[in-house]
PDB file of C-alpha atoms in Angstrom:
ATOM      1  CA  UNK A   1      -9.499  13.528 150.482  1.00 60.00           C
ATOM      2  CA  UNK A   2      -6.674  14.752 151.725  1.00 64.00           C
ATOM      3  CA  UNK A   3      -5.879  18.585 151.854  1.00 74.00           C
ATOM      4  CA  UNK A   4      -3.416  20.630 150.661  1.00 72.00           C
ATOM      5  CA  UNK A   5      -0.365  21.659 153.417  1.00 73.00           C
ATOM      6  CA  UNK A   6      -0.897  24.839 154.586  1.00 77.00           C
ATOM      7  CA  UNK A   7       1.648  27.767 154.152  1.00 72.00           C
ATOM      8  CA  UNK A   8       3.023  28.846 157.671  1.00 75.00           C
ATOM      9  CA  UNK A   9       0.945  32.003 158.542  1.00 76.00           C
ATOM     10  CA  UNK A  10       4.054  34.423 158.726  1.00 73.00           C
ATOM     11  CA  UNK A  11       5.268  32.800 155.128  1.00 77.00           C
ATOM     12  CA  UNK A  12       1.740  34.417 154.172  1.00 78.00           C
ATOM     13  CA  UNK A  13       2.666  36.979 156.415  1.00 78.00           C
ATOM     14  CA  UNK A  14       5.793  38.173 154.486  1.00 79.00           C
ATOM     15  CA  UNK A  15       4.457  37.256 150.887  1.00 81.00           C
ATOM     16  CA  UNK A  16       2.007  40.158 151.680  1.00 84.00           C
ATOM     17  CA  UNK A  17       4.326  42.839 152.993  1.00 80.00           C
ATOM     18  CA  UNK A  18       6.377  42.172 149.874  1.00 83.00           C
ATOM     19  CA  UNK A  19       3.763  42.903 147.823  1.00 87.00           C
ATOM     20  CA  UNK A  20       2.958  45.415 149.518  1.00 84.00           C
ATOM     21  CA  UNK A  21       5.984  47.204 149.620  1.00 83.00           C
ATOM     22  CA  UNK A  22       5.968  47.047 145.532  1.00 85.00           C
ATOM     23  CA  UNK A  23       3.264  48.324 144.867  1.00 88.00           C
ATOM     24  CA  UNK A  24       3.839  51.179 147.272  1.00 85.00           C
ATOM     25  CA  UNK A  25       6.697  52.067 145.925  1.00 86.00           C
ATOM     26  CA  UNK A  26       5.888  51.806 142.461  1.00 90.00           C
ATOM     27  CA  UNK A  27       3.192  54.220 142.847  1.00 90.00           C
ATOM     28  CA  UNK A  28       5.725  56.501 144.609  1.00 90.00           C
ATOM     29  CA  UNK A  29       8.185  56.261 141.271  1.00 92.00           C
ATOM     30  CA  UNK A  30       5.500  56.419 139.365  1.00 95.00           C
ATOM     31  CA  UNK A  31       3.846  59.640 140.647  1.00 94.00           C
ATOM     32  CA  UNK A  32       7.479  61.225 141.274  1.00 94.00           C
ATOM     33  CA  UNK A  33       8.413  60.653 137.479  1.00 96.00           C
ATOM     34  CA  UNK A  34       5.337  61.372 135.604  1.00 95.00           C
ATOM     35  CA  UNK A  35       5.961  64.703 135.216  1.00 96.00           C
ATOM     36  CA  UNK A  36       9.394  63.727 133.322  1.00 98.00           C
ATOM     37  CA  UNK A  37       7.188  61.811 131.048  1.00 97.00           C
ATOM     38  CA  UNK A  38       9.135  58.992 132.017  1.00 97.00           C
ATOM     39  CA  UNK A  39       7.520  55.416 132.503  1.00 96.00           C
ATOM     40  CA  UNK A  40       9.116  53.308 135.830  1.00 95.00           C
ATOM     41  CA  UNK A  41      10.722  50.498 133.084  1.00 96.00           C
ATOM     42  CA  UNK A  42      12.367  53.698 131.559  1.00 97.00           C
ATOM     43  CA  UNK A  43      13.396  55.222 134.558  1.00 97.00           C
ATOM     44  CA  UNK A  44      14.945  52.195 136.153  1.00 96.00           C
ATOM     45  CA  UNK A  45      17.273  51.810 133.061  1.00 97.00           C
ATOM     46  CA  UNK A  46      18.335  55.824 133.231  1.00 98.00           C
ATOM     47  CA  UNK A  47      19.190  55.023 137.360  1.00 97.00           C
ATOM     48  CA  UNK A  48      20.451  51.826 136.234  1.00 96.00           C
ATOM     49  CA  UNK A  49      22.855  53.015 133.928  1.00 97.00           C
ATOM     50  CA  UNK A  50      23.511  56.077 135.775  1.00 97.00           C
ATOM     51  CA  UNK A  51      24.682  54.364 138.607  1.00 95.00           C
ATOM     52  CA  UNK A  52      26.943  51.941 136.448  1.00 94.00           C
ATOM     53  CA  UNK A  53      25.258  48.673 137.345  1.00 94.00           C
ATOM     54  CA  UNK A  54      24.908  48.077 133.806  1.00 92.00           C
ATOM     55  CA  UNK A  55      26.939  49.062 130.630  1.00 90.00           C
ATOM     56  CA  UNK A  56      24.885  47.095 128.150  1.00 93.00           C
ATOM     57  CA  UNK A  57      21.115  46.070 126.952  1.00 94.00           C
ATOM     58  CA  UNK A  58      21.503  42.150 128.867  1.00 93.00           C
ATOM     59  CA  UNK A  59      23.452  43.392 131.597  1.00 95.00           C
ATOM     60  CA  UNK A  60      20.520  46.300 132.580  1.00 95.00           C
ATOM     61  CA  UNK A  61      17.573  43.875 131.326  1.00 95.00           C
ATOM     62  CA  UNK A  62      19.012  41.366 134.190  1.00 95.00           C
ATOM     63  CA  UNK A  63      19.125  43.867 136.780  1.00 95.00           C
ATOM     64  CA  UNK A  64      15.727  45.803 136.289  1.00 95.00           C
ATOM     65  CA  UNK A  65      14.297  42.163 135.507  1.00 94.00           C
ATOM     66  CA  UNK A  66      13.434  42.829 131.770  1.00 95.00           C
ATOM     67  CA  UNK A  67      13.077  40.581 128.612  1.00 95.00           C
ATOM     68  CA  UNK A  68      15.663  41.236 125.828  1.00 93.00           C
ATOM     69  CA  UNK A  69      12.549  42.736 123.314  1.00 95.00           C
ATOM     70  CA  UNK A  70      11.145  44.742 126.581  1.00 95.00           C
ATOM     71  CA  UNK A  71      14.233  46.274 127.118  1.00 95.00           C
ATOM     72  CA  UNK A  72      14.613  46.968 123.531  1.00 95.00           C
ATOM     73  CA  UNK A  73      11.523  48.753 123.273  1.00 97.00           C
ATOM     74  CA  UNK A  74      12.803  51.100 126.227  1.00 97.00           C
ATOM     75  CA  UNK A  75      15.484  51.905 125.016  1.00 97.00           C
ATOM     76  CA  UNK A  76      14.488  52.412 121.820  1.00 97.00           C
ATOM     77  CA  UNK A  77      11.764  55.221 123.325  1.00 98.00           C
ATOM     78  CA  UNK A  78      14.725  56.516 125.378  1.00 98.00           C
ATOM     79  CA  UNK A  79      17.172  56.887 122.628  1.00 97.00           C
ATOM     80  CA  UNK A  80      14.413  58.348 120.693  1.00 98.00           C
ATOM     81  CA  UNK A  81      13.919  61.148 122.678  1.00 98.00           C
ATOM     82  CA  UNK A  82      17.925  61.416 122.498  1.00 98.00           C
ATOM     83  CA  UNK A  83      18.428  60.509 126.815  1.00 98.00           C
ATOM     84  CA  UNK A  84      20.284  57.357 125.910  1.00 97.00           C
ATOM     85  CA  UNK A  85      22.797  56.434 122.651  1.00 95.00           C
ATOM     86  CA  UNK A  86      23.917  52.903 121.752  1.00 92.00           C
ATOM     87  CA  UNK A  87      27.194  52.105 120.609  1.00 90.00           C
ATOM     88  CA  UNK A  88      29.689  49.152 120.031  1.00 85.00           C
ATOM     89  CA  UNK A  89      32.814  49.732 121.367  1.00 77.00           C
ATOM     90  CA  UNK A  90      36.445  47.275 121.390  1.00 74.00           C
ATOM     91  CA  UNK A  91      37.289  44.530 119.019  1.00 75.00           C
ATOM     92  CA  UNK A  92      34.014  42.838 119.796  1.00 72.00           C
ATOM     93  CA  UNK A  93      31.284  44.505 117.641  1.00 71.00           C
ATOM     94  CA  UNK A  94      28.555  42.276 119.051  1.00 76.00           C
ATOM     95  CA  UNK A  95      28.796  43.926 122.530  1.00 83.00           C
ATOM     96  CA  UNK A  96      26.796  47.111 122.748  1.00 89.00           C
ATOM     97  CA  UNK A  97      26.966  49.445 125.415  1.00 92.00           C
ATOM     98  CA  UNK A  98      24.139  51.807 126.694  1.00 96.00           C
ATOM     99  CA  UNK A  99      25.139  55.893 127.509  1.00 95.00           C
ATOM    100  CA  UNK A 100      23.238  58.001 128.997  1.00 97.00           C
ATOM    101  CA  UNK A 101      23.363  61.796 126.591  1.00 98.00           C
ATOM    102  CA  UNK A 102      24.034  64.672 128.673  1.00 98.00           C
ATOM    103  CA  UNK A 103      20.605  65.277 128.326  1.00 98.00           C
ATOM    104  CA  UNK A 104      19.552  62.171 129.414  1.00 98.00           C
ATOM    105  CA  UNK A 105      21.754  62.839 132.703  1.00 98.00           C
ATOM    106  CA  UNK A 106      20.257  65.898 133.380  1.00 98.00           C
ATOM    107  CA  UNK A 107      16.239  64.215 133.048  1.00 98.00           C
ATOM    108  CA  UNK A 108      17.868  61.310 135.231  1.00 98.00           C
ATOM    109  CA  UNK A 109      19.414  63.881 138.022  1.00 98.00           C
ATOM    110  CA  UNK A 110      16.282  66.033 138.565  1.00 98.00           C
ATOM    111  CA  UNK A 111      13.460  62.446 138.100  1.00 97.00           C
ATOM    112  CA  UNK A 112      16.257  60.747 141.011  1.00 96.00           C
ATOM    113  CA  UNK A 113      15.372  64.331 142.822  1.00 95.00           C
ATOM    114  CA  UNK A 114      12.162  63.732 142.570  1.00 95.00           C
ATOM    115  CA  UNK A 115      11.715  60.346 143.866  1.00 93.00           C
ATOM    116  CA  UNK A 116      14.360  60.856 146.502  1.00 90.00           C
ATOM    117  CA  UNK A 117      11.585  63.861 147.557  1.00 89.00           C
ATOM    118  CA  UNK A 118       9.147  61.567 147.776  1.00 89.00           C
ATOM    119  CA  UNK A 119      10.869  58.816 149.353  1.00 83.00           C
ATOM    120  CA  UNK A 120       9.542  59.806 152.875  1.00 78.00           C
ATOM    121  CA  UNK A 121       5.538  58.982 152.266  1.00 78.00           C
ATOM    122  CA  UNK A 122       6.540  56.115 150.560  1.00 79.00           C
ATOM    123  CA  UNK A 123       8.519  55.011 153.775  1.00 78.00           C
ATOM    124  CA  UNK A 124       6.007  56.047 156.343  1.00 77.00           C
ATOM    125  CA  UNK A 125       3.259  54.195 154.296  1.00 73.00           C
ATOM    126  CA  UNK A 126       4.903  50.969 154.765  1.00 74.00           C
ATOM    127  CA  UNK A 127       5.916  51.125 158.170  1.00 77.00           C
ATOM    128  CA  UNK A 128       3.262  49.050 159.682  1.00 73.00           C
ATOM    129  CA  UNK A 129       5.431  46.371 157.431  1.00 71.00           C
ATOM    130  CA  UNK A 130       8.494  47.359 159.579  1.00 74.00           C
ATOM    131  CA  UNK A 131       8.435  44.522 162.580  1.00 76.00           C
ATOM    132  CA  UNK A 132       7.602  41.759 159.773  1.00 70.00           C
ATOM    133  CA  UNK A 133      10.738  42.764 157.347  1.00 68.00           C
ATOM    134  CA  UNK A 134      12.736  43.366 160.572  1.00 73.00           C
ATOM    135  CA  UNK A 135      11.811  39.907 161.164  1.00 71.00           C
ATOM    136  CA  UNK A 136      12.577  38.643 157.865  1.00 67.00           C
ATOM    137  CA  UNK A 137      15.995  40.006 157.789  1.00 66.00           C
ATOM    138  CA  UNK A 138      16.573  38.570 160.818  1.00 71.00           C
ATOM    139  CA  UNK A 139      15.765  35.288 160.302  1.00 66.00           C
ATOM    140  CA  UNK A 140      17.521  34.720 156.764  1.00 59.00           C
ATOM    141  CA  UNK A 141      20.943  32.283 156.946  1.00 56.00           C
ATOM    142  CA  UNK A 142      23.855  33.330 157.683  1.00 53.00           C
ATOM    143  CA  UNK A 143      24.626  32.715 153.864  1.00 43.00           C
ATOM    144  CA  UNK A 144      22.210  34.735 152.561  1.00 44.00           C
ATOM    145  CA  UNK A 145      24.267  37.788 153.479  1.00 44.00           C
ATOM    146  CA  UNK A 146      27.198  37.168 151.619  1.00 43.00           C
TER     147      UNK A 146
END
């Protein structure tokens, strides 16, 4: 019987830090945000659109890696509580575009506040990972970085 090839150990290595690193920082965002009654899907779509990485529903479900119905259902509890509107805009009425309300904005600014406050644990909890991504980055092609 012949076995299986192994993964090289620091493959394993780095597959671990990565998940490490997630779910470290997902537990930061989602302690910092809780009190904003904000979930981490719903507060990745406020920064997302915020930052103007993404002026519709596909564009911002392909950067926060959501499905089309997922992100539906976020914004749909977002626009609810009147922190996002959506609107068609130009001579193509299929395109909709995602706003954040002024309240919305101001939720978005102190939750980024938040986070950013928090930010530090977060960091110091993953630096044993530090050498291995150091590594990582290191080691990518020369292509990767473009």
């Amino acid at each position: 019987m012949m076995s299986a090839p192994m993964m090289p150990p620091a493959y394993a290595d780095i597959y671990r830090s990565v998940g490490k690193i997630h779910r470290v920082l997902e537990h930061t965002i989602k302690s910092a945000i809780s009190r904003f009654d904000l979930t981490v899907a719903q507060f990745q779509v406020l920064e997302t659109v915020a930052s103007g990485r993404a002026s519709s529903p596909a564009e911002c479900g392909r950067e926060i890696n959501l499905t089309s119905s997922g992100m539906t259902n976020v914004l749909d509890s977002l626009e609810h509580r009147g922190l996002v509107s959506r609107g068609r805009e130009g001579a193509d009425r299929r395109f909709i575009t995602i706003r954040l309300s002024p309240d919305g904005d101001v939720l978005y600014q102190h939750a980024a506040q938040a986070v950013s406050a928090s930010w530090d644990k977060a960091v110091e909890a993953l630096s044993a990972e530090q050498p291995l991504l150091s590594a990582l980055c290191a080691a990518r092609p020369s292509s990767a970085a473009d």
